[in-house]
mmCIF file of N, CA, C and O in Angstrom:
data_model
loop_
_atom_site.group_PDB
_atom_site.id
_atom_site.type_symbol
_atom_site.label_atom_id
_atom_site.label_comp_id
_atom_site.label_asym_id
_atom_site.label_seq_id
_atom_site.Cartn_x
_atom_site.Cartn_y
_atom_site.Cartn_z
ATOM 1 N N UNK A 1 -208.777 130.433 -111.971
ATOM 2 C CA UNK A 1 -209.954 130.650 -112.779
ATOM 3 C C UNK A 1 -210.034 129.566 -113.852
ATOM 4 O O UNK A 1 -209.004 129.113 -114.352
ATOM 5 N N UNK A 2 -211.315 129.126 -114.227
ATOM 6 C CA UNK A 2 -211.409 128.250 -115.084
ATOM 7 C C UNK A 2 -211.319 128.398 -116.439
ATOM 8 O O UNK A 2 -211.919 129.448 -116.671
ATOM 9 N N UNK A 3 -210.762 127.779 -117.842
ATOM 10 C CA UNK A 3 -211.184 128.388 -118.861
ATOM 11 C C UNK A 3 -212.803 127.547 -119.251
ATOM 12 O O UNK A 3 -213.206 126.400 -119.057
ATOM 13 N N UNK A 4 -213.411 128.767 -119.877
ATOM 14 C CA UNK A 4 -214.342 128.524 -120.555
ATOM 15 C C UNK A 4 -214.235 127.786 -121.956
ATOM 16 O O UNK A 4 -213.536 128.319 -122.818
ATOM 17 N N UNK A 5 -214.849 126.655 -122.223
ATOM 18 C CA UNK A 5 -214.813 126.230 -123.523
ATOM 19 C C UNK A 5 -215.060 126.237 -124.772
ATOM 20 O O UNK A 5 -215.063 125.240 -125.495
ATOM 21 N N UNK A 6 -215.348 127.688 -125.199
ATOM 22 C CA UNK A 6 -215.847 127.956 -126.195
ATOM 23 C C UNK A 6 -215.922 127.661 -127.934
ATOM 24 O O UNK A 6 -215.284 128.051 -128.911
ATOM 25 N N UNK A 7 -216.943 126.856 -127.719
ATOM 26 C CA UNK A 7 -216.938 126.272 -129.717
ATOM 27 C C UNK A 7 -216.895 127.222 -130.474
ATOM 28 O O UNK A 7 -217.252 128.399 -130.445
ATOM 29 N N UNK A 8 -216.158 126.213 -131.518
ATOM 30 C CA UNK A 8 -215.715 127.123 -132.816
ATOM 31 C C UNK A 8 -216.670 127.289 -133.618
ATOM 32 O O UNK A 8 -216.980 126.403 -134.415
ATOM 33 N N UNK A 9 -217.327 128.491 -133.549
ATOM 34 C CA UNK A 9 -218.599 128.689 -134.310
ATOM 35 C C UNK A 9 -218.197 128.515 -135.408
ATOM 36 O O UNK A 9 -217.044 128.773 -135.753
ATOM 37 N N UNK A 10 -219.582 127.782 -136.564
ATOM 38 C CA UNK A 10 -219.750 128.341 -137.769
ATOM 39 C C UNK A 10 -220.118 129.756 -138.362
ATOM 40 O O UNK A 10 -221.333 129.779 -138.560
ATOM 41 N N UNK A 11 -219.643 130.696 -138.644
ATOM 42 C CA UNK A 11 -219.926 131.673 -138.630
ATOM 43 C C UNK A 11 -220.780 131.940 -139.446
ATOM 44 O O UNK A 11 -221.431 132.962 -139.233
ATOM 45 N N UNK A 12 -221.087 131.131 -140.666
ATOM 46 C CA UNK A 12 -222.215 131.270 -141.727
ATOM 47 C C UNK A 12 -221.759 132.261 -142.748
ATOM 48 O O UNK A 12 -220.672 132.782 -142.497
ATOM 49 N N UNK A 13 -222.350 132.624 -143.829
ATOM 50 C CA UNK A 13 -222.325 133.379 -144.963
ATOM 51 C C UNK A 13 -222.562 134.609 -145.034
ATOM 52 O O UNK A 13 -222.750 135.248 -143.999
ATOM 53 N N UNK A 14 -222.607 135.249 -146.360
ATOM 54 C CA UNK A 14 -223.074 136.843 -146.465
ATOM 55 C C UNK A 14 -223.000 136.941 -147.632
ATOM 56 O O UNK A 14 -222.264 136.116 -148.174
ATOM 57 N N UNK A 15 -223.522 137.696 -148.295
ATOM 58 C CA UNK A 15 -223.619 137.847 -149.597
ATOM 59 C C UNK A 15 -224.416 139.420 -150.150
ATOM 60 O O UNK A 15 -225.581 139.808 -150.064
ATOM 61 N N UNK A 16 -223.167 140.048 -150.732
ATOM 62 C CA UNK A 16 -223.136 141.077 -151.256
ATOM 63 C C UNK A 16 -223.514 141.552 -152.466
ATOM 64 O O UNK A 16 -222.987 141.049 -153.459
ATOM 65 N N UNK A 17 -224.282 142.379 -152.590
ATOM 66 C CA UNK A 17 -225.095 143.176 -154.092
ATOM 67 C C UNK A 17 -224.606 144.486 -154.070
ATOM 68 O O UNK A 17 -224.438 145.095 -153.013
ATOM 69 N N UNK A 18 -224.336 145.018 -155.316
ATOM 70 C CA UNK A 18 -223.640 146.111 -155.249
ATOM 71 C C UNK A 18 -223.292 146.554 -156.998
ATOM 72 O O UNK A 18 -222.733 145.906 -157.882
ATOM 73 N N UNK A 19 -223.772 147.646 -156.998
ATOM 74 C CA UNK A 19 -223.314 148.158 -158.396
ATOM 75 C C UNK A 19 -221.629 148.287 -158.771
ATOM 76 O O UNK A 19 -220.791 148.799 -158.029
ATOM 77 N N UNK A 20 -221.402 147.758 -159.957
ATOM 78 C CA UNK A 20 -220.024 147.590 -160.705
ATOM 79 C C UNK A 20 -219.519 148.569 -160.838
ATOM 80 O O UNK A 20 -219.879 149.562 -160.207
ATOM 81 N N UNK A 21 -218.840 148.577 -161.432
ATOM 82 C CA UNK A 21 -218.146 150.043 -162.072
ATOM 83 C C UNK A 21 -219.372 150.246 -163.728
ATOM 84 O O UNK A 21 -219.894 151.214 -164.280
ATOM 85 N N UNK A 22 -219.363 149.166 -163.907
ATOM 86 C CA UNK A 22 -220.240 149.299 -165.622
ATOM 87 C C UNK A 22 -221.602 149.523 -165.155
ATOM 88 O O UNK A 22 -222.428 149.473 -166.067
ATOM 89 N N UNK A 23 -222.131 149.786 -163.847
ATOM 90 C CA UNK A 23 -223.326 150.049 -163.996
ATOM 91 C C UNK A 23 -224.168 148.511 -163.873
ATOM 92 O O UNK A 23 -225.280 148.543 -164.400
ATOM 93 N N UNK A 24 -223.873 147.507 -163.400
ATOM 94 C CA UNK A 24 -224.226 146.309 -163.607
ATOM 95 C C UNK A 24 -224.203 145.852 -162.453
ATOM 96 O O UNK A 24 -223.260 146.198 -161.742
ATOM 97 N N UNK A 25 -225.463 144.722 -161.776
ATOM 98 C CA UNK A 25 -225.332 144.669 -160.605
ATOM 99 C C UNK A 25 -224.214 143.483 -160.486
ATOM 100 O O UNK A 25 -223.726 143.002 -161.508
ATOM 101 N N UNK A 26 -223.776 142.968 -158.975
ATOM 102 C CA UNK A 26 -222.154 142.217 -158.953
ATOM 103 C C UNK A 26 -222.835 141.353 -157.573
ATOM 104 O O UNK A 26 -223.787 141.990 -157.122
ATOM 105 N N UNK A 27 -222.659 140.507 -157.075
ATOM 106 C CA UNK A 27 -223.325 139.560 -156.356
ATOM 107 C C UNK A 27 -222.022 138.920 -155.897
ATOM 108 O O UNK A 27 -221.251 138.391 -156.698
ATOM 109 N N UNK A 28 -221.755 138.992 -154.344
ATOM 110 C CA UNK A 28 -220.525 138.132 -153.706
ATOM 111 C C UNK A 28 -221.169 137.186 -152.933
ATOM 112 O O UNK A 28 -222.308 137.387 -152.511
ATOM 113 N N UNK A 29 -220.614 136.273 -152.728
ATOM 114 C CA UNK A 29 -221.022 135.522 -151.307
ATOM 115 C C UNK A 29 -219.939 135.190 -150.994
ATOM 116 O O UNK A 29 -219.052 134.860 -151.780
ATOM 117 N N UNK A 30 -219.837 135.240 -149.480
ATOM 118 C CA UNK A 30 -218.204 135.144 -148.906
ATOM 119 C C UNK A 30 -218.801 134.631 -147.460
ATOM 120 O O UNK A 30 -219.945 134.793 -147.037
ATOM 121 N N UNK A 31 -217.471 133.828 -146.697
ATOM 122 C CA UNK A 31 -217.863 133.782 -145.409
ATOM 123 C C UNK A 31 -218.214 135.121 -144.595
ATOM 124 O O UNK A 31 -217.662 136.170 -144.926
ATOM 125 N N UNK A 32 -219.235 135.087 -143.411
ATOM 126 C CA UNK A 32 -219.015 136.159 -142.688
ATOM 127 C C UNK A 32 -218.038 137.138 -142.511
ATOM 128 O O UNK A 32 -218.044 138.337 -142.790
ATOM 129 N N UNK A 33 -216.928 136.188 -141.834
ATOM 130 C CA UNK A 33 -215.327 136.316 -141.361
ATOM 131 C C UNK A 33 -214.517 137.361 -142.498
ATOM 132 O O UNK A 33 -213.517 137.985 -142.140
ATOM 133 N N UNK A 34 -215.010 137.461 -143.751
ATOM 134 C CA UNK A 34 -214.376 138.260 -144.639
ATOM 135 C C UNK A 34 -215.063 139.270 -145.201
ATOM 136 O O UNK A 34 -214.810 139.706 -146.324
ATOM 137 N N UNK A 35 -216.177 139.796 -144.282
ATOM 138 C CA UNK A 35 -217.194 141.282 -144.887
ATOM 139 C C UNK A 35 -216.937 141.910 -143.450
ATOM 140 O O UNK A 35 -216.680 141.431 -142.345
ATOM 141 N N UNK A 36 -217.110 143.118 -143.918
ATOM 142 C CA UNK A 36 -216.906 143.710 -142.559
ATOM 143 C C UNK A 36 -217.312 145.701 -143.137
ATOM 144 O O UNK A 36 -216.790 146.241 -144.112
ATOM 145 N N UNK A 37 -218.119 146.226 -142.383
ATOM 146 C CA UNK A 37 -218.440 147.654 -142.857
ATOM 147 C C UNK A 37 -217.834 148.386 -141.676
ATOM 148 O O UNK A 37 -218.053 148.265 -140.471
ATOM 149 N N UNK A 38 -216.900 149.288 -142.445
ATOM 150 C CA UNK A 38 -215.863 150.328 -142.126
ATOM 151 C C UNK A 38 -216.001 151.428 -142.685
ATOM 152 O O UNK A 38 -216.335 151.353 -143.867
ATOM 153 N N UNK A 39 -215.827 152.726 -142.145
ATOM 154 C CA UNK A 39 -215.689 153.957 -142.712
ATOM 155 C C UNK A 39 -216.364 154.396 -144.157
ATOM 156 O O UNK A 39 -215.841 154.938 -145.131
ATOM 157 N N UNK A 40 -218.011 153.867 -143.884
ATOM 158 C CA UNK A 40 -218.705 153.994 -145.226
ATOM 159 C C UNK A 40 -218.480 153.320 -146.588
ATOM 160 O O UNK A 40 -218.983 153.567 -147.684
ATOM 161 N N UNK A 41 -217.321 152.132 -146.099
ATOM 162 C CA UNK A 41 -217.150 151.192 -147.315
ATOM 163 C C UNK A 41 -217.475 149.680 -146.482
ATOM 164 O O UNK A 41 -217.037 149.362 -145.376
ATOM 165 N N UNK A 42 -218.278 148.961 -147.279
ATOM 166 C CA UNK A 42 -218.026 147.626 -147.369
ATOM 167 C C UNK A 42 -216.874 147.225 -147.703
ATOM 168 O O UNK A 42 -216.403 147.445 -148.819
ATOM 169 N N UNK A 43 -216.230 146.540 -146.720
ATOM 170 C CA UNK A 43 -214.961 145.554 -146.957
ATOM 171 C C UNK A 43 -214.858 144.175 -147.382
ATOM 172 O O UNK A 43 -215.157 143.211 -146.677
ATOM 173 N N UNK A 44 -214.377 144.121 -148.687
ATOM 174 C CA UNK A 44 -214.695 142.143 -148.838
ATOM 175 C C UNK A 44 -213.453 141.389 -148.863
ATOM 176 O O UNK A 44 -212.535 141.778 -149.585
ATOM 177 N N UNK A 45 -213.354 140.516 -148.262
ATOM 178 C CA UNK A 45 -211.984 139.759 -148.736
ATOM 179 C C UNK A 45 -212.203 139.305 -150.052
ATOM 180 O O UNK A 45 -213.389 138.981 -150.086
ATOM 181 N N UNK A 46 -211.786 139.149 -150.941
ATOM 182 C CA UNK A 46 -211.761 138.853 -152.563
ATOM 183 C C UNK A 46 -210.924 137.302 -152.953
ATOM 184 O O UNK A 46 -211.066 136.383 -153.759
ATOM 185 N N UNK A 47 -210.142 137.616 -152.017
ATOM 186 C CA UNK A 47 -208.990 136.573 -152.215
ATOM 187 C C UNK A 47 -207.528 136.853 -151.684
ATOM 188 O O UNK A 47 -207.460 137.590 -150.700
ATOM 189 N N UNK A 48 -206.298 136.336 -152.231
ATOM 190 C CA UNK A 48 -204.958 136.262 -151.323
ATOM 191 C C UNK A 48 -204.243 136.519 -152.752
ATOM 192 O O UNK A 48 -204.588 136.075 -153.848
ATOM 193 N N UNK A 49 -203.169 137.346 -152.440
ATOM 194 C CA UNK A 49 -202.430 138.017 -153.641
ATOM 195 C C UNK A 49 -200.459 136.891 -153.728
ATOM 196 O O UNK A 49 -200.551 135.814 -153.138
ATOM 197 N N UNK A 50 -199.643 137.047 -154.087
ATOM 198 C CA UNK A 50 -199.161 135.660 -154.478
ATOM 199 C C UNK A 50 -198.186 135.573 -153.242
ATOM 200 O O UNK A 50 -197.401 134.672 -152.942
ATOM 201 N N UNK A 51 -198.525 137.052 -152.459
ATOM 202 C CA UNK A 51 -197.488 136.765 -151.385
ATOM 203 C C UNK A 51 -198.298 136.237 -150.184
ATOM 204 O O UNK A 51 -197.737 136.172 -149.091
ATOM 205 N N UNK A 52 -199.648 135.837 -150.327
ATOM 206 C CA UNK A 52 -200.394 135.358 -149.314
ATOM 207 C C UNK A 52 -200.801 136.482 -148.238
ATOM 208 O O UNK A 52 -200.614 136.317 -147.033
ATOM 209 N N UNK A 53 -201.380 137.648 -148.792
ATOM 210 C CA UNK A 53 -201.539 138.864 -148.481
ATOM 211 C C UNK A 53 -203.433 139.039 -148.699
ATOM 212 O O UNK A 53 -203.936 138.919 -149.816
ATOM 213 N N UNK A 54 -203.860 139.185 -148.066
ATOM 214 C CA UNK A 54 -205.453 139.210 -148.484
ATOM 215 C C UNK A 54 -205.356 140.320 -149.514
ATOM 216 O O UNK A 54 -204.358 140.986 -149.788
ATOM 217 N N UNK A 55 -206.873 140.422 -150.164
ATOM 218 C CA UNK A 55 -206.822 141.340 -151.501
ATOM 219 C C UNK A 55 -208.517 141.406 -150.642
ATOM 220 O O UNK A 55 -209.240 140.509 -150.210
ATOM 221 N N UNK A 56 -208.644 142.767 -150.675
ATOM 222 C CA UNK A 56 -209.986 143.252 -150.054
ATOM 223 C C UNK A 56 -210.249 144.383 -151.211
ATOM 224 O O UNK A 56 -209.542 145.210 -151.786
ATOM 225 N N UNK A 57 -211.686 143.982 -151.260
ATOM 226 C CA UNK A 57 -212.015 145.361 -152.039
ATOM 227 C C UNK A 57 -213.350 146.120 -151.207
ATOM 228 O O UNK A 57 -214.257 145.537 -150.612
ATOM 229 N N UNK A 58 -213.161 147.567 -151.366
ATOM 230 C CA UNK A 58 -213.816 148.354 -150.790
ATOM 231 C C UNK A 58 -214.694 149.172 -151.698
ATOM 232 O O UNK A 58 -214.472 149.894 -152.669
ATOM 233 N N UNK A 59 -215.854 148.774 -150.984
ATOM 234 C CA UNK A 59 -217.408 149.162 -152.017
ATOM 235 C C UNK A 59 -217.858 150.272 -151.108
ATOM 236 O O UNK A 59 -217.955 150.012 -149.909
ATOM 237 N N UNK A 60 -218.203 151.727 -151.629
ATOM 238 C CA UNK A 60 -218.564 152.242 -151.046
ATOM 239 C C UNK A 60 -220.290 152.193 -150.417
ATOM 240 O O UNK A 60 -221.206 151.547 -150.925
ATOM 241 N N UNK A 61 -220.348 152.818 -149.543
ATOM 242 C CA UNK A 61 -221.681 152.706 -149.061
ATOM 243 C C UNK A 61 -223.427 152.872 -150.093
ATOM 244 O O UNK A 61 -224.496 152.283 -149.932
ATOM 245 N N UNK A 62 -223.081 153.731 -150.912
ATOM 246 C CA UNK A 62 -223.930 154.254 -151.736
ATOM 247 C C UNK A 62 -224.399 153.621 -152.681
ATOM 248 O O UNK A 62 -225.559 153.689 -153.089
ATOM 249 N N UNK A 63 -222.923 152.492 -153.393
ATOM 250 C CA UNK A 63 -223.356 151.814 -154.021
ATOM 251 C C UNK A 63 -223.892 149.699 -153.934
ATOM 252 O O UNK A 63 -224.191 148.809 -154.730
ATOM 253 N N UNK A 64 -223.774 149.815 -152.938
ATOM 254 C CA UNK A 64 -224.580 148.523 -152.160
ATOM 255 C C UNK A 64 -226.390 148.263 -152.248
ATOM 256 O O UNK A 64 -227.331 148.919 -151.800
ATOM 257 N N UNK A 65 -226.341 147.460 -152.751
ATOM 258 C CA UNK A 65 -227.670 146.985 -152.877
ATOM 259 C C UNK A 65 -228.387 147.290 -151.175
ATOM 260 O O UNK A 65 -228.835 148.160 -150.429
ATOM 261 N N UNK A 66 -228.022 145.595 -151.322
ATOM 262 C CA UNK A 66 -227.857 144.866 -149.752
ATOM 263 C C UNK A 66 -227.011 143.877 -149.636
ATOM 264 O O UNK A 66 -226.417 143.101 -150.385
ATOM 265 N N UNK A 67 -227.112 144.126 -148.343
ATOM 266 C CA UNK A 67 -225.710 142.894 -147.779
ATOM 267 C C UNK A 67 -227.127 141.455 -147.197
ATOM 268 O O UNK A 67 -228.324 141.688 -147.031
ATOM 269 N N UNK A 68 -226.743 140.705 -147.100
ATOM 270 C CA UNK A 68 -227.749 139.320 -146.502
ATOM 271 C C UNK A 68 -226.779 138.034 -145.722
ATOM 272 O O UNK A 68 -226.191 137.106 -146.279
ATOM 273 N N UNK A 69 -226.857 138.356 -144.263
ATOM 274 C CA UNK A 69 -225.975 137.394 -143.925
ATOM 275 C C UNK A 69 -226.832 136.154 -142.899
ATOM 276 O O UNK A 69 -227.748 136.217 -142.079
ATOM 277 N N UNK A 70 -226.284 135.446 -143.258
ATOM 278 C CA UNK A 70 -226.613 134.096 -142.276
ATOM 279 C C UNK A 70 -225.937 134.016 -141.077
ATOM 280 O O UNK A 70 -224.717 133.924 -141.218
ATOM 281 N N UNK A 71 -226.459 134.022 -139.612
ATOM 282 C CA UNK A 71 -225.541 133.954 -138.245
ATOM 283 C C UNK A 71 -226.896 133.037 -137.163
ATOM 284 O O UNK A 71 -226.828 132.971 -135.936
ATOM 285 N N UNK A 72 -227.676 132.614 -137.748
ATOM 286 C CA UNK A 72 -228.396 131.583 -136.572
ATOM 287 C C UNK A 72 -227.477 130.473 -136.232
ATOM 288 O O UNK A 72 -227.412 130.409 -135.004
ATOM 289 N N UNK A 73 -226.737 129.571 -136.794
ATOM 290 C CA UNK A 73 -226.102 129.174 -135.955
ATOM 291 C C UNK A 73 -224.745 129.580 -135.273
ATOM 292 O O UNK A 73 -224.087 128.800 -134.585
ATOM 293 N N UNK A 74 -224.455 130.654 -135.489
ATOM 294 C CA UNK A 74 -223.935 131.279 -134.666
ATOM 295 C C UNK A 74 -224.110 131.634 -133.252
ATOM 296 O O UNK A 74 -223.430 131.403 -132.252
ATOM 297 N N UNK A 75 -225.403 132.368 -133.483
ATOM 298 C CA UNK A 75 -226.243 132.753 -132.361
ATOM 299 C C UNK A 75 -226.641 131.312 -131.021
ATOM 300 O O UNK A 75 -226.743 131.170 -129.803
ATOM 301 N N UNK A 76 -226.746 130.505 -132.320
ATOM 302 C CA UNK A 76 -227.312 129.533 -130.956
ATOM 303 C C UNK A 76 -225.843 128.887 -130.446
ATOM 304 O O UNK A 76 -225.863 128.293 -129.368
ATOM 305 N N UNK A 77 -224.706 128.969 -131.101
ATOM 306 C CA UNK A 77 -223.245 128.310 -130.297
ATOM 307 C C UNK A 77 -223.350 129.682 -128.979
ATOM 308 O O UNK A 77 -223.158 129.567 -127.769
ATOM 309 N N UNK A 78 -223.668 130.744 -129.662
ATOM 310 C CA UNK A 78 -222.674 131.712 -128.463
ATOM 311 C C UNK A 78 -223.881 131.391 -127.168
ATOM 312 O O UNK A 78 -223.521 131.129 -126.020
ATOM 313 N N UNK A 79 -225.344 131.466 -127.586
ATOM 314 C CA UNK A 79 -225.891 131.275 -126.467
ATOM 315 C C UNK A 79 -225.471 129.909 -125.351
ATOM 316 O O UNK A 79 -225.145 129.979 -124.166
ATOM 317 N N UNK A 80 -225.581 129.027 -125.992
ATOM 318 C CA UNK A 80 -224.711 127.784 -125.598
ATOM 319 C C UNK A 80 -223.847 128.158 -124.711
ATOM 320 O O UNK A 80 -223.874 127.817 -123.528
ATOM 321 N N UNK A 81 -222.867 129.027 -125.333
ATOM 322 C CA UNK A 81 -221.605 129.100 -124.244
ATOM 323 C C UNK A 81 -221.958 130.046 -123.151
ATOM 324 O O UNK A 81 -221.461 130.178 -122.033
ATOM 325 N N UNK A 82 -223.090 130.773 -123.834
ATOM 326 C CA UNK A 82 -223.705 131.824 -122.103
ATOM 327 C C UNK A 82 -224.270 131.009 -121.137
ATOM 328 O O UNK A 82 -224.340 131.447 -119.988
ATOM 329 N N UNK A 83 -224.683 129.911 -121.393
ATOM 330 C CA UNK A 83 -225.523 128.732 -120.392
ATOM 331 C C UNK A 83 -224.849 128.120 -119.993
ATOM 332 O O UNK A 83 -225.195 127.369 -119.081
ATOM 333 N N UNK A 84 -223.388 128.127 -120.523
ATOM 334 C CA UNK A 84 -222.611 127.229 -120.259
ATOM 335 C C UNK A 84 -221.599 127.982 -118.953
ATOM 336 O O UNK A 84 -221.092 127.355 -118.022
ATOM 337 N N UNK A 85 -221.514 129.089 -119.133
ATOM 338 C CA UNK A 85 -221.028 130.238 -118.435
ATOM 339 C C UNK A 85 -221.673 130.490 -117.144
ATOM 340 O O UNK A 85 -221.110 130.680 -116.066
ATOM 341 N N UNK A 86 -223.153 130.463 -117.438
ATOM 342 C CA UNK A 86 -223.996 130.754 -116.267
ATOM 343 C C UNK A 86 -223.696 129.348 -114.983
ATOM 344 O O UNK A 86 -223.647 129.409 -113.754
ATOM 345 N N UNK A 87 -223.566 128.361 -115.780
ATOM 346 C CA UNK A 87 -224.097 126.803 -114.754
ATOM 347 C C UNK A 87 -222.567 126.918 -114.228
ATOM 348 O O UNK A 87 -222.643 126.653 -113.029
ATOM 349 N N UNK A 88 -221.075 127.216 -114.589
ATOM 350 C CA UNK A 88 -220.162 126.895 -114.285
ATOM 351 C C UNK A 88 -219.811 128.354 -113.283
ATOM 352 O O UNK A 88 -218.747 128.515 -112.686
ATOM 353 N N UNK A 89 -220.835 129.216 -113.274
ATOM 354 C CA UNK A 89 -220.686 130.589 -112.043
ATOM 355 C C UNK A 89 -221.775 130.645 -111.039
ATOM 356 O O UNK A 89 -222.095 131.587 -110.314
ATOM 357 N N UNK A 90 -222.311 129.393 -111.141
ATOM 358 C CA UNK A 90 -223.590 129.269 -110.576
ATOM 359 C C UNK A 90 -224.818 130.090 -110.592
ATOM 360 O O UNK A 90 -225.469 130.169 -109.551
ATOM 361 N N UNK A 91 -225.268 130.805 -111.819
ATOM 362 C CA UNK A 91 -226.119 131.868 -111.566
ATOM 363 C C UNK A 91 -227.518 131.207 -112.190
ATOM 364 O O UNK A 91 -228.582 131.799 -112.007
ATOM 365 N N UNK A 92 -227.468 129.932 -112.948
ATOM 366 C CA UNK A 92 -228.702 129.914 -113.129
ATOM 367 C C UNK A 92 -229.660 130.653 -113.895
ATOM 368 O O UNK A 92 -229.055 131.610 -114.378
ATOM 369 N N UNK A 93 -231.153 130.675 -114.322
ATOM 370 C CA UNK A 93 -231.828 131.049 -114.850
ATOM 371 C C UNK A 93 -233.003 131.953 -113.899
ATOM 372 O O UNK A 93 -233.952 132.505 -114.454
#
């Protein structure tokens, strides 16, 4: 079987709104790769703690603005690799 060659997407941005603890709104922007919604919390990577341990903080659902993420070029690598998938299984359009 062949491997497929799949590019290393840019995964693009995201950027998080969300009430503080003080009642104040809080604004993240992080890569994609480090937001992620789980069990009614937004998950953010924040940063790496001194043992090189990620530090995530978890925003609950309720208090989130909105989340706003960027993935078009994402979208157009993965399609890429579906065309690329199709011509190397012969299936064509």
């Amino acid at each position: 079987m062949t491997d497929i060659d799949l590019p290393d997407p840019e995964l693009g941005r995201a950027t998080i709104v969300y009430e503080g603890l003080d009642g104040e709104q809080v604004s993240i922007d992080v890569d994609n790769e480090h937001i992620v919604y789980f069990d009614d919390h937004w998950q953010v990577k924040t940063g790496e703690d001194d043992d090189g341990n990620d530090v995530i903080r978890r925003i609950p659902r309720d208090r989130v603005r909105y989340v706003e993420r960027s993935v078009e070029e994402f979208q157009d690598r993965v399609d890429a690799a579906v065309d690329e998938a199709k011509e190397r299984l012969d299936l064509g359009s």
